[in-house]
């Protein structure tokens, strides 16, 4: 291997895909770092123009009340819906999953309604506010034994017929997919397991 091919591998090539990370609040840097490890360029999204040329968009975890208000304040609600309609891939993690759901229960917040499931906020109660658990063996092929970090996590309720449950923890859906749109109730940016980010990238690379 020549020195230059090592460099090309280590750093995103100028024509590599670009994935946006919604920059309102939450684990923005960690998602950008995960993308960099997969040699994909990342970009903070804080305005409609930031969506131009993106292949995918990540909505990080954080506080869904704040994120929901921010989406309105930065005039991003309609542009994100149009981005998804045009085939842009989406990944919502934790509070981001709440944003993508069709409705949030338990201290409801306005959501984007881009994946057909509901969420129950802070569904695991105070005792299990935060916990780490592996995905079930019975998850879809390739999704078993993934360590998941849950932080005041929501629960995924009543996924529609177009929604595939990729992974479960204790029988509960924790990662779902509807076409190029993914949502998970845990924080994939906090572990070394990059399967979720990889799946997002593969969804638009094929
Ligand atoms: N509990 C938060 C909410 O409902 C989500 C927590 C998280 O994203 N880690 O907005």
mmCIF file of C-alpha atoms and ligand atoms in Angstrom:
data_model
loop_
_atom_site.group_PDB
_atom_site.id
_atom_site.type_symbol
_atom_site.label_atom_id
_atom_site.label_comp_id
_atom_site.label_asym_id
_atom_site.label_seq_id
_atom_site.Cartn_x
_atom_site.Cartn_y
_atom_site.Cartn_z
ATOM 1 C CA UNK A 1 0.000 0.000 0.000
ATOM 2 C CA UNK A 2 1.410 3.396 -0.892
ATOM 3 C CA UNK A 3 1.489 6.260 1.513
ATOM 4 C CA UNK A 4 -1.169 8.179 -0.417
ATOM 5 C CA UNK A 5 -3.661 5.305 -0.343
ATOM 6 C CA UNK A 6 -3.240 5.132 3.425
ATOM 7 C CA UNK A 7 -4.107 8.814 3.557
ATOM 8 C CA UNK A 8 -7.151 8.316 1.340
ATOM 9 C CA UNK A 9 -8.343 5.598 3.615
ATOM 10 C CA UNK A 10 -7.727 7.532 6.789
ATOM 11 C CA UNK A 11 -9.360 10.779 5.776
ATOM 12 C CA UNK A 12 -12.692 11.244 4.038
ATOM 13 C CA UNK A 13 -12.120 11.783 0.326
ATOM 14 C CA UNK A 14 -13.504 15.084 -1.036
ATOM 15 C CA UNK A 15 -16.196 13.206 -2.980
ATOM 16 C CA UNK A 16 -17.214 10.966 -0.067
ATOM 17 C CA UNK A 17 -20.798 11.222 1.176
ATOM 18 C CA UNK A 18 -21.689 13.936 3.663
ATOM 19 C CA UNK A 19 -23.893 13.261 6.657
ATOM 20 C CA UNK A 20 -25.349 16.114 8.663
ATOM 21 C CA UNK A 21 -25.733 16.172 12.419
ATOM 22 C CA UNK A 22 -28.509 18.354 13.749
ATOM 23 C CA UNK A 23 -26.597 20.919 15.796
ATOM 24 C CA UNK A 24 -29.270 22.238 18.146
ATOM 25 C CA UNK A 25 -28.339 20.323 21.297
ATOM 26 C CA UNK A 26 -27.047 16.952 22.494
ATOM 27 C CA UNK A 27 -24.272 14.581 21.540
ATOM 28 C CA UNK A 28 -23.255 16.381 18.345
ATOM 29 C CA UNK A 29 -19.461 15.977 18.586
ATOM 30 C CA UNK A 30 -19.648 12.246 19.330
ATOM 31 C CA UNK A 31 -21.759 11.619 16.238
ATOM 32 C CA UNK A 32 -19.332 13.651 14.111
ATOM 33 C CA UNK A 33 -16.479 11.557 15.552
ATOM 34 C CA UNK A 34 -18.309 8.310 14.690
ATOM 35 C CA UNK A 35 -18.750 9.506 11.087
ATOM 36 C CA UNK A 36 -15.078 10.405 10.872
ATOM 37 C CA UNK A 37 -14.149 6.913 12.030
ATOM 38 C CA UNK A 38 -16.205 5.578 9.114
ATOM 39 C CA UNK A 39 -14.403 7.965 6.721
ATOM 40 C CA UNK A 40 -17.582 9.921 6.069
ATOM 41 C CA UNK A 41 -17.666 13.692 6.149
ATOM 42 C CA UNK A 42 -19.924 15.251 8.752
ATOM 43 C CA UNK A 43 -21.531 18.656 8.897
ATOM 44 C CA UNK A 44 -23.421 20.460 11.653
ATOM 45 C CA UNK A 45 -26.915 21.428 10.565
ATOM 46 C CA UNK A 46 -28.420 24.577 12.038
ATOM 47 C CA UNK A 47 -30.147 26.120 9.035
ATOM 48 C CA UNK A 48 -32.081 24.860 5.989
ATOM 49 C CA UNK A 49 -29.139 25.644 3.686
ATOM 50 C CA UNK A 50 -26.948 23.227 5.691
ATOM 51 C CA UNK A 51 -29.058 20.349 4.331
ATOM 52 C CA UNK A 52 -27.901 21.012 0.759
ATOM 53 C CA UNK A 53 -25.907 18.129 -0.686
ATOM 54 C CA UNK A 54 -26.308 15.873 2.346
ATOM 55 C CA UNK A 55 -26.869 12.138 1.919
ATOM 56 C CA UNK A 56 -28.091 11.611 5.450
ATOM 57 C CA UNK A 57 -28.972 13.459 8.635
ATOM 58 C CA UNK A 58 -28.513 12.381 12.254
ATOM 59 C CA UNK A 59 -30.765 13.775 14.975
ATOM 60 C CA UNK A 60 -28.790 13.270 18.214
ATOM 61 C CA UNK A 61 -30.035 12.479 21.685
ATOM 62 C CA UNK A 62 -30.485 15.301 24.153
ATOM 63 C CA UNK A 63 -33.662 16.835 25.475
ATOM 64 C CA UNK A 64 -36.568 16.488 23.084
ATOM 65 C CA UNK A 65 -38.374 19.565 24.443
ATOM 66 C CA UNK A 66 -35.356 21.724 23.554
ATOM 67 C CA UNK A 67 -34.743 20.023 20.211
ATOM 68 C CA UNK A 68 -38.389 20.321 19.230
ATOM 69 C CA UNK A 69 -38.405 24.076 19.952
ATOM 70 C CA UNK A 70 -35.085 24.478 18.132
ATOM 71 C CA UNK A 71 -36.433 22.811 14.993
ATOM 72 C CA UNK A 72 -39.146 25.465 14.829
ATOM 73 C CA UNK A 73 -36.835 28.323 15.788
ATOM 74 C CA UNK A 74 -34.254 27.429 13.132
ATOM 75 C CA UNK A 75 -36.991 26.878 10.552
ATOM 76 C CA UNK A 76 -35.984 23.252 9.990
ATOM 77 C CA UNK A 77 -39.283 21.342 10.296
ATOM 78 C CA UNK A 78 -40.389 21.549 6.661
ATOM 79 C CA UNK A 79 -36.863 21.392 5.151
ATOM 80 C CA UNK A 80 -36.106 18.144 7.044
ATOM 81 C CA UNK A 81 -39.413 16.620 5.883
ATOM 82 C CA UNK A 82 -38.576 17.637 2.303
ATOM 83 C CA UNK A 83 -35.055 16.247 2.651
ATOM 84 C CA UNK A 84 -36.490 12.874 3.750
ATOM 85 C CA UNK A 85 -39.148 12.966 1.008
ATOM 86 C CA UNK A 86 -36.388 13.484 -1.562
ATOM 87 C CA UNK A 87 -34.692 10.270 -0.357
ATOM 88 C CA UNK A 88 -32.315 11.659 2.277
ATOM 89 C CA UNK A 89 -31.476 9.091 4.956
ATOM 90 C CA UNK A 90 -32.294 9.782 8.603
ATOM 91 C CA UNK A 91 -31.099 8.461 11.949
ATOM 92 C CA UNK A 92 -32.707 9.622 15.180
ATOM 93 C CA UNK A 93 -31.084 8.516 18.427
ATOM 94 C CA UNK A 94 -32.920 8.745 21.763
ATOM 95 C CA UNK A 95 -34.438 12.258 21.779
ATOM 96 C CA UNK A 96 -33.814 12.183 18.006
ATOM 97 C CA UNK A 97 -35.973 9.036 17.798
ATOM 98 C CA UNK A 98 -38.707 10.934 19.642
ATOM 99 C CA UNK A 99 -38.423 13.697 17.018
ATOM 100 C CA UNK A 100 -38.834 11.219 14.143
ATOM 101 C CA UNK A 101 -41.804 9.391 15.691
ATOM 102 C CA UNK A 102 -45.383 10.177 14.709
ATOM 103 C CA UNK A 103 -46.274 11.155 18.300
ATOM 104 C CA UNK A 104 -44.700 11.296 21.760
ATOM 105 C CA UNK A 105 -46.580 10.276 24.906
ATOM 106 C CA UNK A 106 -45.743 11.273 28.491
ATOM 107 C CA UNK A 107 -45.010 15.022 28.429
ATOM 108 C CA UNK A 108 -45.790 15.203 24.697
ATOM 109 C CA UNK A 109 -43.666 17.317 22.375
ATOM 110 C CA UNK A 110 -44.356 18.193 18.729
ATOM 111 C CA UNK A 111 -42.591 15.632 16.520
ATOM 112 C CA UNK A 112 -41.666 15.433 12.834
ATOM 113 C CA UNK A 113 -43.694 12.259 12.194
ATOM 114 C CA UNK A 114 -41.258 10.782 9.668
ATOM 115 C CA UNK A 115 -41.270 7.169 10.939
ATOM 116 C CA UNK A 116 -44.469 5.302 11.743
ATOM 117 C CA UNK A 117 -44.187 4.573 15.477
ATOM 118 C CA UNK A 118 -45.012 6.352 18.725
ATOM 119 C CA UNK A 119 -42.695 7.029 21.629
ATOM 120 C CA UNK A 120 -43.168 7.146 25.358
ATOM 121 C CA UNK A 121 -40.698 9.592 26.848
ATOM 122 C CA UNK A 122 -38.594 8.626 29.887
ATOM 123 C CA UNK A 123 -40.251 5.217 29.723
ATOM 124 C CA UNK A 124 -37.825 3.302 31.925
ATOM 125 C CA UNK A 125 -38.575 5.254 35.122
ATOM 126 C CA UNK A 126 -36.179 6.625 37.669
ATOM 127 C CA UNK A 127 -34.601 3.385 38.828
ATOM 128 C CA UNK A 128 -33.459 2.414 35.358
ATOM 129 C CA UNK A 129 -33.037 6.001 34.167
ATOM 130 C CA UNK A 130 -29.704 4.987 32.657
ATOM 131 C CA UNK A 131 -28.483 1.467 31.983
ATOM 132 C CA UNK A 132 -26.404 -0.621 29.626
ATOM 133 C CA UNK A 133 -27.797 -3.772 28.043
ATOM 134 C CA UNK A 134 -27.006 -5.995 25.054
ATOM 135 C CA UNK A 135 -29.459 -6.494 22.210
ATOM 136 C CA UNK A 136 -31.329 -9.799 22.279
ATOM 137 C CA UNK A 137 -30.030 -12.867 20.458
ATOM 138 C CA UNK A 138 -33.374 -12.939 18.621
ATOM 139 C CA UNK A 139 -32.719 -9.525 16.993
ATOM 140 C CA UNK A 140 -32.531 -9.425 13.182
ATOM 141 C CA UNK A 141 -29.370 -11.005 11.686
ATOM 142 C CA UNK A 142 -26.352 -8.801 12.367
ATOM 143 C CA UNK A 143 -27.995 -6.934 15.234
ATOM 144 C CA UNK A 144 -27.554 -9.307 18.186
ATOM 145 C CA UNK A 145 -25.182 -8.721 21.103
ATOM 146 C CA UNK A 146 -24.762 -4.999 20.540
ATOM 147 C CA UNK A 147 -24.069 -3.109 23.742
ATOM 148 C CA UNK A 148 -26.611 -0.298 24.115
ATOM 149 C CA UNK A 149 -26.399 2.691 26.449
ATOM 150 C CA UNK A 150 -29.808 3.995 27.511
ATOM 151 C CA UNK A 151 -30.029 7.442 29.128
ATOM 152 C CA UNK A 152 -33.545 8.417 30.252
ATOM 153 C CA UNK A 153 -34.594 6.551 27.169
ATOM 154 C CA UNK A 154 -37.930 6.524 25.425
ATOM 155 C CA UNK A 155 -39.788 3.355 24.471
ATOM 156 C CA UNK A 156 -40.912 2.586 20.912
ATOM 157 C CA UNK A 157 -44.639 1.873 20.748
ATOM 158 C CA UNK A 158 -46.914 0.453 18.043
ATOM 159 C CA UNK A 159 -44.564 0.394 15.032
ATOM 160 C CA UNK A 160 -46.554 0.456 11.773
ATOM 161 C CA UNK A 161 -46.505 -2.313 9.158
ATOM 162 C CA UNK A 162 -43.775 -0.568 7.114
ATOM 163 C CA UNK A 163 -41.485 -0.392 10.121
ATOM 164 C CA UNK A 164 -38.983 -3.195 10.647
ATOM 165 C CA UNK A 165 -37.768 -3.855 14.186
ATOM 166 C CA UNK A 166 -34.056 -4.582 13.739
ATOM 167 C CA UNK A 167 -33.043 -4.993 17.378
ATOM 168 C CA UNK A 168 -34.671 -5.589 20.738
ATOM 169 C CA UNK A 169 -33.545 -5.487 24.368
ATOM 170 C CA UNK A 170 -35.526 -7.690 26.742
ATOM 171 C CA UNK A 171 -38.073 -8.119 23.969
ATOM 172 C CA UNK A 172 -38.629 -4.346 23.554
ATOM 173 C CA UNK A 173 -37.893 -2.708 20.179
ATOM 174 C CA UNK A 174 -34.835 -0.441 20.470
ATOM 175 C CA UNK A 175 -33.818 0.002 16.818
ATOM 176 C CA UNK A 176 -36.272 0.334 13.943
ATOM 177 C CA UNK A 177 -36.036 1.049 10.261
ATOM 178 C CA UNK A 178 -38.475 2.341 7.704
ATOM 179 C CA UNK A 179 -36.727 2.372 4.329
ATOM 180 C CA UNK A 180 -33.782 4.806 4.735
ATOM 181 C CA UNK A 181 -35.043 6.123 8.061
ATOM 182 C CA UNK A 182 -33.662 4.676 11.304
ATOM 183 C CA UNK A 183 -34.465 5.343 14.942
ATOM 184 C CA UNK A 184 -32.921 3.908 18.083
ATOM 185 C CA UNK A 185 -33.700 4.570 21.729
ATOM 186 C CA UNK A 186 -30.078 4.176 22.861
ATOM 187 C CA UNK A 187 -26.847 6.146 22.212
ATOM 188 C CA UNK A 188 -24.780 4.392 19.494
ATOM 189 C CA UNK A 189 -22.310 7.305 19.447
ATOM 190 C CA UNK A 190 -21.126 6.427 22.971
ATOM 191 C CA UNK A 191 -19.759 2.948 22.211
ATOM 192 C CA UNK A 192 -17.142 1.633 19.795
ATOM 193 C CA UNK A 193 -19.783 -0.412 17.976
ATOM 194 C CA UNK A 194 -20.464 1.559 14.789
ATOM 195 C CA UNK A 195 -23.126 -0.763 13.353
ATOM 196 C CA UNK A 196 -25.939 1.793 13.524
ATOM 197 C CA UNK A 197 -23.971 4.577 11.799
ATOM 198 C CA UNK A 198 -22.744 2.010 9.261
ATOM 199 C CA UNK A 199 -26.327 0.950 8.480
ATOM 200 C CA UNK A 200 -27.303 4.583 7.870
ATOM 201 C CA UNK A 201 -24.402 5.008 5.450
ATOM 202 C CA UNK A 202 -25.135 1.719 3.672
ATOM 203 C CA UNK A 203 -28.763 2.784 3.200
ATOM 204 C CA UNK A 204 -27.739 5.503 0.760
ATOM 205 C CA UNK A 205 -24.585 3.912 -0.620
ATOM 206 C CA UNK A 206 -26.362 1.043 -2.347
HETATM 207 N N1 LIG B 1 -35.407 11.892 28.162
HETATM 208 C C1 LIG B 1 -35.070 12.672 27.008
HETATM 209 C C2 LIG B 1 -36.328 13.240 26.356
HETATM 210 O O1 LIG B 1 -37.412 12.776 26.563
HETATM 211 C C3 LIG B 1 -34.272 11.873 26.008
HETATM 212 C C4 LIG B 1 -32.974 11.460 26.615
HETATM 213 C C5 LIG B 1 -31.856 11.271 25.654
HETATM 214 O O2 LIG B 1 -31.892 11.692 24.485
HETATM 215 N N2 LIG B 1 -30.801 10.679 26.132
HETATM 216 O O3 LIG B 1 -36.185 14.148 25.615
#
